[in-house]
Amino acid sequence: MVTTHNLGFPRIGRKRELKFALEKYWKKEISEQALLEAAITLQTQHWQDQALLDWIPVGDFSLYDHVLDTSFMLGNVPARVSVLTGNDMDSYFRAARGRAVIDDAAHSCVNASEMTKWFDTNYHYLVPEFDENTHFSLNPERLVRQIKQAQQIHHQVKPVILGPVTYLWLGKSKDGTDKLDLLDDLLNAYAQLLGELEKLDVQWVQIDEPVLIMELNPAWKHALRKAYYQLQASPVHLLLTTYFGQLQENLQLACELPVSGLHLEAVIAKDEIAKVIDWLPSHKILSLGIINGRNIWKTDLNETLDWLESIHLDLGDRLWLAPSCSLLHVPIDLDSEQQLDVDIQSWLAFAVQKLHEVAVLAKALNHGRSSVAEILDENKADIASRKQSDRVHQAVAKARAKEINEAMGTRRSPYHQRTILQQKKFQLPLFPTTTIGSFPQTQEIRKARQDFRQHKRSEQEYRLAMRKEIETCIREQEALGLDVLVHGEPERNDMVEYFGEQLSGYAFTEFGWVQSYGSRCVKPPIIYGDVLHTKPMTVEWIQYAQSLTQKPMKGMLTGPVTLLNWSFVRDDQPREDTCMQLALAIREEVLALEKAGIGIIQIDEAALREGLPLRKSQWKTYLDWAIRAFRITANGVADETQIHTHMCYSEFNDIIEAIAQMDADVITIETSRSDMELLDVFDQFHYPNEMGPGVYDIHSPNIPSVDSMIALMQKAAQRIPARRLWVNPDCGLKTRNWEEVKPALENMIAASRYLSRNLSAAKVS
Ligand code: GLN
Ligand code: ZN
């Protein structure tokens, strides 16, 4: 018999119950006890949702983050957190977000741990911290408690733990200590943990080592061998689990490690499975992740069975089935959606539906396809409907994509000629000042947008409200004395959704929330079909804004790569093709703005870096098409038109050449927190165009002083000629309030004025 299981379930709840419970707890509206009760209610619900499987996961749930949970379980709590008074929960939230409920809300007392992306997903984990004093000591109580709770509901419970080598890999050495020096001590804690699990009658433990899909040097490969040779003495069966990519050169290693079973992702790495079956010792079980845990599309069950049946013949009972990875990365339940178009709905599967697919496939293998004939037929019809639908396939879009040529992505003249024309046209001072786009989104703005959406406010009233807000923004910017103005983006609640809603090929869910970090969730839109520009999306607002001022107005757009990286995308064509369609659509908007007399256009690529493949050897391929897409979007304009782009991070060193190839006239970037560290790259690389390194940290309520901003810009001016520098905040201001923004921008402008007066002509090369 084929065995079914799941690697992990979304934690946040169908109605984001976890988010709301956490936020109430942080505001002291509910007790710790009530928070824990909310958590167990959710977990119980989730175990019931998974009851159709042979094995259910436990330990995948977390109040904030599973990597942070692992750190606490291993007794690796940052000293700055553990020395403070309070209980475990207080330490936990101090490490997670810098503040426990018992702390004075006015000043958070410690620095939270750093947060970073979990492999190439949009989930963020808390980075484990290591130093020479790091010592591990096991605290398994939380996991033990959960296992006991789950065992009351289901007879086969499979704890999920993060493997020791991946745990070290994900962490950061604070003092240069070699992380691998900690392995021996860490393995003792893991061995002890497995012993504890055995006492609970646990048979299988899922031990996640996604590090196996990364490019590993010999030391890390050795660490894997050492870890599993040592842990093989444990009395429980280990299911070594990888996901998110192919094993490639680590395939043999993964097959040989002394564990009882191996889980591999069989979506991206489908082509590797035959080889794995060949290598895998015959006593090991093989779990195949045949359902895509990263996307929201229904699986073609018939086609999957065509492939699986012969594998099943080969492996028999040794075959297990599961989604490719934890379902943390998809929304919970498609049945919650009431507003989706019926066709589109019939093409989708969220977490609950994906587990049904696993169960159906297993039943078909165990009892023959006839045992699930009706479901297979229905699935066949849904898959065919999506393949043929003219909602998905639009001939115009395909024809346009074919017409793309290099000339479309190339400005007429090089930057050094364009800049002369642009300078003549805009007459900007040295160190020109601008902002990144959005201004504070007040309650009133949100209410106006919401009322309009819910048909409680007429379109005319809504437009008037937005125009009023735009006018306020312009007057404030003029009063402050900014050089290049923006309209303030009051009409946008989200930089992707706003465009997606107006392009063809995009669908939106009501409850399709996915955890981003802690209590924060995002609701990625779904690109289901060919993307087309159907109408101008921003021109009216920006033209109106321009009509109110003599100063240049910067038109504001989201770029194709960011639209792609922050959406669920089609799986029936390469990402690259979808990106090109987005590029053509936004290009039309760029040209429409230019035609409407807007001379400066910013195309945000906040998420460009997020699409980088996990393996560096694949970066070039991605960057080639991503940069090409940006160029197609941006570079159809006249030389006098100034193109800006914006990025929300400062790790540029490894992609700076690609960034330069975008050939934007101006790039604004986040830098203030990193103290201009980013600029080190310009010692080696001569960035040819203009740059605005952010000097105002918009993620903080603090108001930066004039001096601090002058100091940052002076650092920048050591690397980039002053003539090519802009002065601007790190990112958009929509999450701040006017009381903070006004003095901060006042200081920013004062800093710019000081710099243009004081940096002597000699330095202005
Ligand atoms: N133009 C957007 C804004 O100002 C940019 C947001 C972002 O980079 N994340 O809000
Ligand atoms: Zn940004």
PDB file of N, CA, C and O and ligand atoms in Angstrom, residues 436-439 489 492 495 556-557 566 602 604 606 646-648 731-734, ligand 1:
ATOM      1  N   ILE A 436       9.888  58.372  -2.767  1.00  0.00           N
ATOM      2  CA  ILE A 436       9.809  57.110  -3.506  1.00  0.00           C
ATOM      3  C   ILE A 436       8.408  56.827  -4.042  1.00  0.00           C
ATOM      4  O   ILE A 436       8.203  55.906  -4.817  1.00  0.00           O
ATOM      5  N   GLY A 437       7.433  57.632  -3.655  1.00  0.00           N
ATOM      6  CA  GLY A 437       6.126  57.478  -4.291  1.00  0.00           C
ATOM      7  C   GLY A 437       4.947  57.703  -3.377  1.00  0.00           C
ATOM      8  O   GLY A 437       4.180  58.634  -3.556  1.00  0.00           O
ATOM      9  N   SER A 438       4.812  56.848  -2.350  1.00  0.00           N
ATOM     10  CA  SER A 438       3.613  56.981  -1.527  1.00  0.00           C
ATOM     11  C   SER A 438       3.836  57.983  -0.406  1.00  0.00           C
ATOM     12  O   SER A 438       4.952  58.137   0.094  1.00  0.00           O
ATOM     13  N   PHE A 439       2.744  58.665  -0.025  1.00  0.00           N
ATOM     14  CA  PHE A 439       2.732  59.519   1.157  1.00  0.00           C
ATOM     15  C   PHE A 439       1.805  58.869   2.180  1.00  0.00           C
ATOM     16  O   PHE A 439       1.118  57.896   1.852  1.00  0.00           O
ATOM     17  N   GLU A 489       0.161  58.316  -4.422  1.00  0.00           N
ATOM     18  CA  GLU A 489      -0.426  56.957  -4.484  1.00  0.00           C
ATOM     19  C   GLU A 489      -1.618  56.690  -3.556  1.00  0.00           C
ATOM     20  O   GLU A 489      -1.785  55.556  -3.088  1.00  0.00           O
ATOM     21  N   ARG A 492      -3.897  53.581  -4.319  1.00  0.00           N
ATOM     22  CA  ARG A 492      -3.366  52.214  -4.334  1.00  0.00           C
ATOM     23  C   ARG A 492      -3.329  51.639  -2.929  1.00  0.00           C
ATOM     24  O   ARG A 492      -2.749  52.240  -2.041  1.00  0.00           O
ATOM     25  N   MET A 495       0.969  47.836  -4.270  1.00  0.00           N
ATOM     26  CA  MET A 495       1.623  48.188  -5.534  1.00  0.00           C
ATOM     27  C   MET A 495       1.494  47.101  -6.604  1.00  0.00           C
ATOM     28  O   MET A 495       1.739  47.372  -7.781  1.00  0.00           O
ATOM     29  N   MET A 556       4.397  56.987 -11.455  1.00  0.00           N
ATOM     30  CA  MET A 556       4.803  55.887 -10.581  1.00  0.00           C
ATOM     31  C   MET A 556       4.189  54.562 -11.030  1.00  0.00           C
ATOM     32  O   MET A 556       2.987  54.422 -11.081  1.00  0.00           O
ATOM     33  N   LEU A 557       5.046  53.596 -11.374  1.00  0.00           N
ATOM     34  CA  LEU A 557       4.554  52.294 -11.856  1.00  0.00           C
ATOM     35  C   LEU A 557       5.264  51.154 -11.136  1.00  0.00           C
ATOM     36  O   LEU A 557       6.373  51.323 -10.638  1.00  0.00           O
ATOM     37  N   TRP A 566       5.747  38.784  -6.946  1.00  0.00           N
ATOM     38  CA  TRP A 566       4.795  38.886  -5.839  1.00  0.00           C
ATOM     39  C   TRP A 566       3.409  38.358  -6.202  1.00  0.00           C
ATOM     40  O   TRP A 566       2.423  38.682  -5.550  1.00  0.00           O
ATOM     41  N   GLN A 602       8.963  56.602 -12.792  1.00  0.00           N
ATOM     42  CA  GLN A 602       9.656  55.626 -11.930  1.00  0.00           C
ATOM     43  C   GLN A 602       8.995  54.261 -12.076  1.00  0.00           C
ATOM     44  O   GLN A 602       7.778  54.139 -11.976  1.00  0.00           O
ATOM     45  N   ASP A 604       9.077  50.793 -10.274  1.00  0.00           N
ATOM     46  CA  ASP A 604       9.580  50.120  -9.071  1.00  0.00           C
ATOM     47  C   ASP A 604       9.893  48.657  -9.346  1.00  0.00           C
ATOM     48  O   ASP A 604       9.050  47.924  -9.842  1.00  0.00           O
ATOM     49  N   ALA A 606      10.929  46.577  -6.680  1.00  0.00           N
ATOM     50  CA  ALA A 606      11.205  46.272  -5.280  1.00  0.00           C
ATOM     51  C   ALA A 606      11.626  44.813  -5.098  1.00  0.00           C
ATOM     52  O   ALA A 606      12.412  44.480  -4.217  1.00  0.00           O
ATOM     53  N   HIS A 646      13.386  51.801  -8.532  1.00  0.00           N
ATOM     54  CA  HIS A 646      13.592  51.788  -7.085  1.00  0.00           C
ATOM     55  C   HIS A 646      13.687  50.352  -6.600  1.00  0.00           C
ATOM     56  O   HIS A 646      12.961  49.486  -7.062  1.00  0.00           O
ATOM     57  N   MET A 647      14.605  50.105  -5.680  1.00  0.00           N
ATOM     58  CA  MET A 647      14.741  48.769  -5.099  1.00  0.00           C
ATOM     59  C   MET A 647      14.821  48.853  -3.586  1.00  0.00           C
ATOM     60  O   MET A 647      15.416  49.772  -3.041  1.00  0.00           O
ATOM     61  N   CYS A 648      14.236  47.845  -2.917  1.00  0.00           N
ATOM     62  CA  CYS A 648      14.064  47.913  -1.461  1.00  0.00           C
ATOM     63  C   CYS A 648      15.122  47.164  -0.672  1.00  0.00           C
ATOM     64  O   CYS A 648      14.807  46.544   0.324  1.00  0.00           O
ATOM     65  N   CYS A 731      12.371  54.313   1.050  1.00  0.00           N
ATOM     66  CA  CYS A 731      11.242  53.638   0.408  1.00  0.00           C
ATOM     67  C   CYS A 731      10.027  54.561   0.523  1.00  0.00           C
ATOM     68  O   CYS A 731      10.161  55.709   0.950  1.00  0.00           O
ATOM     69  N   GLY A 732       8.854  54.063   0.143  1.00  0.00           N
ATOM     70  CA  GLY A 732       7.617  54.858   0.199  1.00  0.00           C
ATOM     71  C   GLY A 732       7.240  55.194   1.637  1.00  0.00           C
ATOM     72  O   GLY A 732       7.643  54.523   2.585  1.00  0.00           O
ATOM     73  N   LEU A 733       6.445  56.255   1.793  1.00  0.00           N
ATOM     74  CA  LEU A 733       6.134  56.770   3.129  1.00  0.00           C
ATOM     75  C   LEU A 733       4.746  56.371   3.608  1.00  0.00           C
ATOM     76  O   LEU A 733       4.228  56.927   4.572  1.00  0.00           O
ATOM     77  N   LYS A 734       4.134  55.400   2.936  1.00  0.00           N
ATOM     78  CA  LYS A 734       2.716  55.180   3.221  1.00  0.00           C
ATOM     79  C   LYS A 734       2.420  54.662   4.626  1.00  0.00           C
ATOM     80  O   LYS A 734       1.341  54.892   5.140  1.00  0.00           O
TER      81      LYS A 734
HETATM   82  N1  GLN B   1       6.365  53.487  -5.013  1.00  0.00           N
HETATM   83  C1  GLN B   1       6.141  52.602  -3.904  1.00  0.00           C
HETATM   84  C2  GLN B   1       5.824  53.397  -2.655  1.00  0.00           C
HETATM   85  O1  GLN B   1       6.350  54.424  -2.473  1.00  0.00           O
HETATM   86  C3  GLN B   1       7.337  51.735  -3.658  1.00  0.00           C
HETATM   87  C4  GLN B   1       7.086  50.726  -2.577  1.00  0.00           C
HETATM   88  C5  GLN B   1       8.201  49.733  -2.399  1.00  0.00           C
HETATM   89  O2  GLN B   1       9.275  49.912  -2.912  1.00  0.00           O
HETATM   90  N2  GLN B   1       7.968  48.675  -1.691  1.00  0.00           N
HETATM   91  O3  GLN B   1       5.043  52.981  -1.831  1.00  0.00           O
END
